mmCIF file of C-alpha atoms and ligand atoms in Angstrom:
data_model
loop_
_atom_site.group_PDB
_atom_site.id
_atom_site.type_symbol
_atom_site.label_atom_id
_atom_site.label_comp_id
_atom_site.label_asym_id
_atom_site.label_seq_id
_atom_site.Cartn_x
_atom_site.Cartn_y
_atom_site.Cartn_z
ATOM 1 C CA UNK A 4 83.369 5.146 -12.508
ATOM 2 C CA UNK A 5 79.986 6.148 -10.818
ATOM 3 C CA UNK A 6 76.738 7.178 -12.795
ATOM 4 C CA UNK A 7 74.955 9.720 -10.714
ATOM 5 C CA UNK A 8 71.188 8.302 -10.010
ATOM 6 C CA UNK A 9 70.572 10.647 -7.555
ATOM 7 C CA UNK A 10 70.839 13.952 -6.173
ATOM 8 C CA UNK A 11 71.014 15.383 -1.968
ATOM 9 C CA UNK A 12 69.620 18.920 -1.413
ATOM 10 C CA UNK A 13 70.319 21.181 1.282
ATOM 11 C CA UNK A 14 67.283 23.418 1.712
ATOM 12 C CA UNK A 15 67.490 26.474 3.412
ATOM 13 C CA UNK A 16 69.862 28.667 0.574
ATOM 14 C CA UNK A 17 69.161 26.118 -2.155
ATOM 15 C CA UNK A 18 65.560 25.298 -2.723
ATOM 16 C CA UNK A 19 64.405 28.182 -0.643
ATOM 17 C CA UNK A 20 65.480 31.606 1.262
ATOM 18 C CA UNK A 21 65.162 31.146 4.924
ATOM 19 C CA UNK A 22 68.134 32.852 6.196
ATOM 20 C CA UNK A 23 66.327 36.120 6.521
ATOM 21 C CA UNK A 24 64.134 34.888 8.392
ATOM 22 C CA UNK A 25 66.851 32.909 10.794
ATOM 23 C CA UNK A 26 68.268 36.496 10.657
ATOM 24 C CA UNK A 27 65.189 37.925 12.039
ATOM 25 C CA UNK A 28 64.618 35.320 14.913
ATOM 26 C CA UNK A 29 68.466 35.121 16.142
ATOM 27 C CA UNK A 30 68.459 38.949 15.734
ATOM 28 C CA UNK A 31 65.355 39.120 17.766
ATOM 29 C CA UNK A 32 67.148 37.082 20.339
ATOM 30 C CA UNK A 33 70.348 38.836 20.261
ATOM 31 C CA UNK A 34 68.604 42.388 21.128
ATOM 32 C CA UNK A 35 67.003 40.919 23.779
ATOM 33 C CA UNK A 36 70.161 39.949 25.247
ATOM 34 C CA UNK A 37 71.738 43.712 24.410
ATOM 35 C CA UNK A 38 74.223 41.146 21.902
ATOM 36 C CA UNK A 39 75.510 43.006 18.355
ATOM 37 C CA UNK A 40 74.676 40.646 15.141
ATOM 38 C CA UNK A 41 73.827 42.059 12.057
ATOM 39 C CA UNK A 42 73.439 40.178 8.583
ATOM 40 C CA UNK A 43 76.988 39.552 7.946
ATOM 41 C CA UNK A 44 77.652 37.926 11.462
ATOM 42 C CA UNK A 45 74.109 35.944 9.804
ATOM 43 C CA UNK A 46 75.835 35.289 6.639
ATOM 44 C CA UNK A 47 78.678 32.788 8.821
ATOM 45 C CA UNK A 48 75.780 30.931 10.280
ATOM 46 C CA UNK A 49 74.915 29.381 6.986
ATOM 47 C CA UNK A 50 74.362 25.470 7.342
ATOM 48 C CA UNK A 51 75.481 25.966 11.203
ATOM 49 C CA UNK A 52 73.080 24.245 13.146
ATOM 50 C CA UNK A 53 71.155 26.017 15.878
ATOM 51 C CA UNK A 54 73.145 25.090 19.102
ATOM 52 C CA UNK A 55 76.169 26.090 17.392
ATOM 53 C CA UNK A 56 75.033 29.057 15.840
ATOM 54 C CA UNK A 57 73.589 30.295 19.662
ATOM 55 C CA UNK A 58 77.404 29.632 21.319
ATOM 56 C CA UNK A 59 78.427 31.868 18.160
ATOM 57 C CA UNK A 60 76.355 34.566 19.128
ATOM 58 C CA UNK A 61 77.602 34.303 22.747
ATOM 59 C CA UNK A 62 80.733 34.716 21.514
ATOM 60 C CA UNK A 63 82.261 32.050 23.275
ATOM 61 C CA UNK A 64 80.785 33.190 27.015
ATOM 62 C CA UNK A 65 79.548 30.108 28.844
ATOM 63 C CA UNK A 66 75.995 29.423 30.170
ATOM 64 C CA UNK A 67 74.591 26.752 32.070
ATOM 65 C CA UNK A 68 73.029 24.354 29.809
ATOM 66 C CA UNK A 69 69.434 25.068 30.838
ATOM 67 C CA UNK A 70 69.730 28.810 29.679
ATOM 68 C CA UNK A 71 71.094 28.016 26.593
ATOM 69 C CA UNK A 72 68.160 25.152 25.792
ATOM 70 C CA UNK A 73 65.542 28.381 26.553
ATOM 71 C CA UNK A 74 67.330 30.503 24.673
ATOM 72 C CA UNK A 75 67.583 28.215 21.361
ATOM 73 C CA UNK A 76 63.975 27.538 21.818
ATOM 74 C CA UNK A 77 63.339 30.852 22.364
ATOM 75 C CA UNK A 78 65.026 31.799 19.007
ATOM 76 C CA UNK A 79 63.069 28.698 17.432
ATOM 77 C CA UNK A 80 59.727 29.672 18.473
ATOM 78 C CA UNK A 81 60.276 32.878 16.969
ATOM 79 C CA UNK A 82 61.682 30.968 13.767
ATOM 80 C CA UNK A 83 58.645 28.782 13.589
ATOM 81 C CA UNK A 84 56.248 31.871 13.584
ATOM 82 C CA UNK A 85 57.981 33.445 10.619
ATOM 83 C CA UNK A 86 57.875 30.609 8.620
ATOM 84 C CA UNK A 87 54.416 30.361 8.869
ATOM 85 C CA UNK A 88 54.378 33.142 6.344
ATOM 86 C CA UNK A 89 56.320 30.838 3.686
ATOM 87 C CA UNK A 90 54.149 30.101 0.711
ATOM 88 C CA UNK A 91 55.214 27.934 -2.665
ATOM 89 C CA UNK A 92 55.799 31.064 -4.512
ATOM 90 C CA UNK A 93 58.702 31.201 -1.427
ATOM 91 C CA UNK A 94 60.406 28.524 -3.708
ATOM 92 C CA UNK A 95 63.912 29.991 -5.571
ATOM 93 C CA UNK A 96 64.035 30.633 -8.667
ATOM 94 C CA UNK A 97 64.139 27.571 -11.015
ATOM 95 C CA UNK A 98 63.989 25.038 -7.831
ATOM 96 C CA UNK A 99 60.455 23.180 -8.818
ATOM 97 C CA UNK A 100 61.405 22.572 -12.104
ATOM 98 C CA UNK A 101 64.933 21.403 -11.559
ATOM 99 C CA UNK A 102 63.677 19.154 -9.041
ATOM 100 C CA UNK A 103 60.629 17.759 -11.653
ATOM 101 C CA UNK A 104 63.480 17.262 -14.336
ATOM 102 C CA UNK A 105 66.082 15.295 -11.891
ATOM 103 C CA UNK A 106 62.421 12.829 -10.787
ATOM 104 C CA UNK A 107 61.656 12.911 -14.270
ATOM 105 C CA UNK A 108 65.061 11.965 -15.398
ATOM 106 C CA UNK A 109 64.146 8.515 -13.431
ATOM 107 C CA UNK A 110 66.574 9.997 -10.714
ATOM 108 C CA UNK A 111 66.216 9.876 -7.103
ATOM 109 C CA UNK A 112 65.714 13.072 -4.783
ATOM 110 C CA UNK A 113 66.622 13.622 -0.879
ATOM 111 C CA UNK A 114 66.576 16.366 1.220
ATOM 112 C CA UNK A 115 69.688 16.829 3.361
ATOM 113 C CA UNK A 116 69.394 19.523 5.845
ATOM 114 C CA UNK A 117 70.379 20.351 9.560
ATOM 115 C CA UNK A 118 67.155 21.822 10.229
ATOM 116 C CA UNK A 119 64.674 21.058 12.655
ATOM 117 C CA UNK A 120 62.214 22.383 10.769
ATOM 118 C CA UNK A 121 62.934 21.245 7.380
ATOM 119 C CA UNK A 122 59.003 19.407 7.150
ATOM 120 C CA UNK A 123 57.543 21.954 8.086
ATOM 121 C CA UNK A 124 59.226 24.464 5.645
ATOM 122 C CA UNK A 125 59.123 21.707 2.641
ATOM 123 C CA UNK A 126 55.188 21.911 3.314
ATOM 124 C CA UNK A 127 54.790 25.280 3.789
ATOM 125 C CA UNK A 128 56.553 24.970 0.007
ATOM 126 C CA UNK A 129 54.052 22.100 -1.246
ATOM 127 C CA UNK A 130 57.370 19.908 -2.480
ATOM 128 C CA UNK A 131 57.431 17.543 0.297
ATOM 129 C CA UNK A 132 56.199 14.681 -2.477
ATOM 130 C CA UNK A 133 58.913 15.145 -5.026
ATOM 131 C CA UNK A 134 61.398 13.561 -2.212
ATOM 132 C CA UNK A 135 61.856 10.354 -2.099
ATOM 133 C CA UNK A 136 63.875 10.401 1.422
ATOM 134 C CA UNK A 137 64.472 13.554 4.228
ATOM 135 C CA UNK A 138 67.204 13.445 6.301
ATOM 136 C CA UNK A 139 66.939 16.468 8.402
ATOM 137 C CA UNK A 140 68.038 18.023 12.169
ATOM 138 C CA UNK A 141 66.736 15.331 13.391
ATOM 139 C CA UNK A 142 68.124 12.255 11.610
ATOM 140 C CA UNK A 143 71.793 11.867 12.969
ATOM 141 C CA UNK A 144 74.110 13.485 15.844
ATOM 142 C CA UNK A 145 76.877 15.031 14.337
ATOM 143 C CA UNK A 146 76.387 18.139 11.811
ATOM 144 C CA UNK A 147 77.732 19.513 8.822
ATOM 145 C CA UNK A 148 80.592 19.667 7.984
ATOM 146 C CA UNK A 149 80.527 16.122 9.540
ATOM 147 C CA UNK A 150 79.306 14.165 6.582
ATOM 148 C CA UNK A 151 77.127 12.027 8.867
ATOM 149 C CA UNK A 152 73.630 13.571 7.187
ATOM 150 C CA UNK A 153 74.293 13.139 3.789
ATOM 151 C CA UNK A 154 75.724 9.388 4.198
ATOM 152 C CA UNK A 155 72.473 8.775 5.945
ATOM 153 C CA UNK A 156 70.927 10.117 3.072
ATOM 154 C CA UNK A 157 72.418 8.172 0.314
ATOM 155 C CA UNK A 158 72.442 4.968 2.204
ATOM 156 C CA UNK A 159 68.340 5.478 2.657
ATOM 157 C CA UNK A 160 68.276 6.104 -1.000
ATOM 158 C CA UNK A 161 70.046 2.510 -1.664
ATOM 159 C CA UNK A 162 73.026 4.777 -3.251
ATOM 160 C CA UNK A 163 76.984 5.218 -2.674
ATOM 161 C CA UNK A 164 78.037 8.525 -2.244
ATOM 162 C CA UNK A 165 80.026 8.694 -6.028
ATOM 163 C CA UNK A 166 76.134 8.085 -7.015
ATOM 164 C CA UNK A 167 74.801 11.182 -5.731
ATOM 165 C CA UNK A 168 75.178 14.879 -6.389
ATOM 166 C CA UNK A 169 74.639 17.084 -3.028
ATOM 167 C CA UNK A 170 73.340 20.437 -3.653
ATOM 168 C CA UNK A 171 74.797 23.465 -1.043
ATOM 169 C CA UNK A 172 74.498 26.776 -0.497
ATOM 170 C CA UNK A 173 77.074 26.370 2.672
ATOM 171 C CA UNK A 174 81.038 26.288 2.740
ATOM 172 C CA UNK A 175 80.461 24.108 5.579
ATOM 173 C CA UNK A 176 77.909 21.614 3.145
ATOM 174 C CA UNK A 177 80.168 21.384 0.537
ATOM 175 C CA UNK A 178 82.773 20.028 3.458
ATOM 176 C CA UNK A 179 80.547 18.099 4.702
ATOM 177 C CA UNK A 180 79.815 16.141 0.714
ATOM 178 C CA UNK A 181 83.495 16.332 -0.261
ATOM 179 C CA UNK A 182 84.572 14.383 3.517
ATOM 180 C CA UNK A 183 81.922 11.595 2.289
ATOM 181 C CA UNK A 184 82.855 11.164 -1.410
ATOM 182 C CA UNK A 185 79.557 12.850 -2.867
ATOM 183 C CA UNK A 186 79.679 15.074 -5.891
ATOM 184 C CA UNK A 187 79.064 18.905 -5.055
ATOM 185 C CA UNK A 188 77.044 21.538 -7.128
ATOM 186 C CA UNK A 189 77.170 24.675 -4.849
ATOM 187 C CA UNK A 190 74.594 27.276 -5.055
ATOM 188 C CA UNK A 191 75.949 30.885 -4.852
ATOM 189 C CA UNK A 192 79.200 32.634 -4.621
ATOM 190 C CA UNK A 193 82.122 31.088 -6.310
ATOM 191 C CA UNK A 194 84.155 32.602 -3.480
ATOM 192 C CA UNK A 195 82.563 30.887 -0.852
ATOM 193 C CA UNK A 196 82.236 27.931 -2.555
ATOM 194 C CA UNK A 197 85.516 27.224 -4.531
ATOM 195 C CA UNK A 198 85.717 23.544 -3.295
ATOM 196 C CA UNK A 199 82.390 22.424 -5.060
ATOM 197 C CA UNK A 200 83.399 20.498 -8.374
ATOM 198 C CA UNK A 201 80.730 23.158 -10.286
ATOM 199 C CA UNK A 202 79.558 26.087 -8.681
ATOM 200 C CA UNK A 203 75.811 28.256 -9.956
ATOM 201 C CA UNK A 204 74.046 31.150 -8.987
ATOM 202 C CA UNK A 205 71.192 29.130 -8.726
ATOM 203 C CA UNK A 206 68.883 26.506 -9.542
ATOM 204 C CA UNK A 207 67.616 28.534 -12.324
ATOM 205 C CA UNK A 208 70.821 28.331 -13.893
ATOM 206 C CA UNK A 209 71.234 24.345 -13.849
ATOM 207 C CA UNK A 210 70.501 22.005 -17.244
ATOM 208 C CA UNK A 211 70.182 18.645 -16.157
ATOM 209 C CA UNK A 212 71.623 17.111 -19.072
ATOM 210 C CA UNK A 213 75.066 19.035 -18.910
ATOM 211 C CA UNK A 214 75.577 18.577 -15.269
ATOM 212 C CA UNK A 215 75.187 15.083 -15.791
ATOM 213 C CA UNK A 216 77.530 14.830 -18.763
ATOM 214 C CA UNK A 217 80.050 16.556 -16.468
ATOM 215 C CA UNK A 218 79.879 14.514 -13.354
ATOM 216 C CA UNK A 219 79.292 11.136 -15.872
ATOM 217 C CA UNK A 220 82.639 11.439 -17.217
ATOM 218 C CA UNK A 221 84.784 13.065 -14.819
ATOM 219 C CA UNK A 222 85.709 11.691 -11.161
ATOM 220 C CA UNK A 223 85.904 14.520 -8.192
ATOM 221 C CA UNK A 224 89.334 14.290 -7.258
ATOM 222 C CA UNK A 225 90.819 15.010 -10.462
ATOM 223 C CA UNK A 226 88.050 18.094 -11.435
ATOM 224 C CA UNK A 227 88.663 19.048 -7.461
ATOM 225 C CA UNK A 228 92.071 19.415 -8.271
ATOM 226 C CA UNK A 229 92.100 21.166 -11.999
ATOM 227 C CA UNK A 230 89.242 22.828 -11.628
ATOM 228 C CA UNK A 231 87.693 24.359 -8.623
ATOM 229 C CA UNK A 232 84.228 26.256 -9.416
ATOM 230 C CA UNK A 233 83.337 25.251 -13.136
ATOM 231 C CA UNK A 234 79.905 27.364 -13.726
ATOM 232 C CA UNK A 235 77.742 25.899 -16.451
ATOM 233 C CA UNK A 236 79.083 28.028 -19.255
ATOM 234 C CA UNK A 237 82.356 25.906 -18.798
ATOM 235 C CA UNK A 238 80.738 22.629 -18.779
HETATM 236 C C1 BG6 B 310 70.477 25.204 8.326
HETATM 237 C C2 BG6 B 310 70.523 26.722 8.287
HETATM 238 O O1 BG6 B 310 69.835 24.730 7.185
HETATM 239 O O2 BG6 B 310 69.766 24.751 9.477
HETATM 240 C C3 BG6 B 310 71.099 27.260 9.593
HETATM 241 O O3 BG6 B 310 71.323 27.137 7.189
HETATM 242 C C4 BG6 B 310 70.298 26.711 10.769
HETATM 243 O O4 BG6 B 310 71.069 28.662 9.566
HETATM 244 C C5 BG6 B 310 70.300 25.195 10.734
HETATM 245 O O5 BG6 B 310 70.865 27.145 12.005
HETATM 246 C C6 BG6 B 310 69.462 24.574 11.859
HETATM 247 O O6 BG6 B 310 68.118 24.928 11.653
HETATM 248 P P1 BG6 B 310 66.960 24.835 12.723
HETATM 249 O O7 BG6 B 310 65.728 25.143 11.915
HETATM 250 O O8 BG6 B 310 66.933 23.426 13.247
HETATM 251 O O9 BG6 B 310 67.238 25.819 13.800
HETATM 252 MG MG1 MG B 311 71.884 25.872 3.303
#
């Protein structure tokens, strides 16, 4: 069996809120181009990266490939100028000092994220230091729920993926983890994250010591199977 020495963060949903503001840029966007979306078509674009979440909002129209390169950037520069607003007090509820505890704990940290912008956000937040690796947008080809990102991760932490503990607010993050081997702690609703071994409302809810009693003696496949969505009170 594996002892976890490190954990894999998503960011956007787990360490901070950002999908209002990806609301307000693709919704931006979407009026321009007399499209519908409101914040449940937003809701499905969790942990979708940006090309993918543009063809989504075209609902499946085509466009030559020049339009829709304006169009993401469009949405992106519009992104980029919300963001600007974030601030450390941004940071969720019970993220900083989960993320001291796990450093403190000797363990190591990574960010694992499809965004583009995940440096800039991480120092609009002032945690870019308590990472020891990012792997973001930029750092491999094929996206969640490919588990591409967070194997890049692990192997730049010197870790196997039994080792590490990826942390998701996205259905299609926790496929992503599960399809490499990792252990999952999803952030959020149980319903939309009933694969992950434990599943929290968030980071404020997590004790270090208990998570890491439960993925220290258990293996994934067998709490996968008898257990889908432990919260911490079962643990
Ligand atoms: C994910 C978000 O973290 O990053 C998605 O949940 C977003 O909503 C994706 O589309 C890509 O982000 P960006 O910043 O590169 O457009
Ligand atoms: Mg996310």
């Amino acid at each position: 069996m594996n002892l976890i020495r490190g954990f894999i963060f998503d960011l956007d949903g787990v360490l901070t809120d950002t999908a209002e503001y990806h609301f307000r840029a693709w919704k931006r966007l979407a009026d321009e181009l007399g499209l519908p979306f409101d914040r449940q078509d937003n809701e499905a674009l969790r942990g979708i990266p940006r090309r993918e979440s543009l063809l989504r909002l075209l609902k499946g129209r085509s466009y030559p490939e020049e339009q829709l390169q304006a169009w993401m950037e469009r949405k992106n520069n519009y992104y980029i100028e919300y963001i600007h607003q974030i601030t450390p007090s941004d940071l969720l509820p019970g993220a900083r000092p989960f993320l001291l505890e796990v450093r403190a704990a000797g363990l190591k940290t990574a960010i694992g994220s499809a965004s583009k912008n995940a440096r800039l956000v991480l120092e609009r937040l002032e945690i870019a230091d308590l990472f020891d690796i990012i792997a973001d947008g930029y750092s491999v080809e094929r996206q969640k729920p490919a588990p591409d990102l967070f194997l890049f991760a692990a192997r730049q932490l010197g870790l196997e993926p039994p080792e590490c503990v990826v942390v998701e607010d996205a259905a299609a993050g926790i496929e992503a983890a599960l399809a490499g081997g990792f252990r999952t702690l999803g952030i959020g609703s149980a319903a939309r994250l009933g694969t992950a071994e434990i599943v929290l409302n968030g980071l404020h809810e997590a004790r270090l010591s208990e998570l890491l009693g439960h993925y220290n003696r258990s293996t994934p496949r067998i709490e996968n199977d008898a257990l889908p969505g432990r919260t911490m009170v079962d643990l």
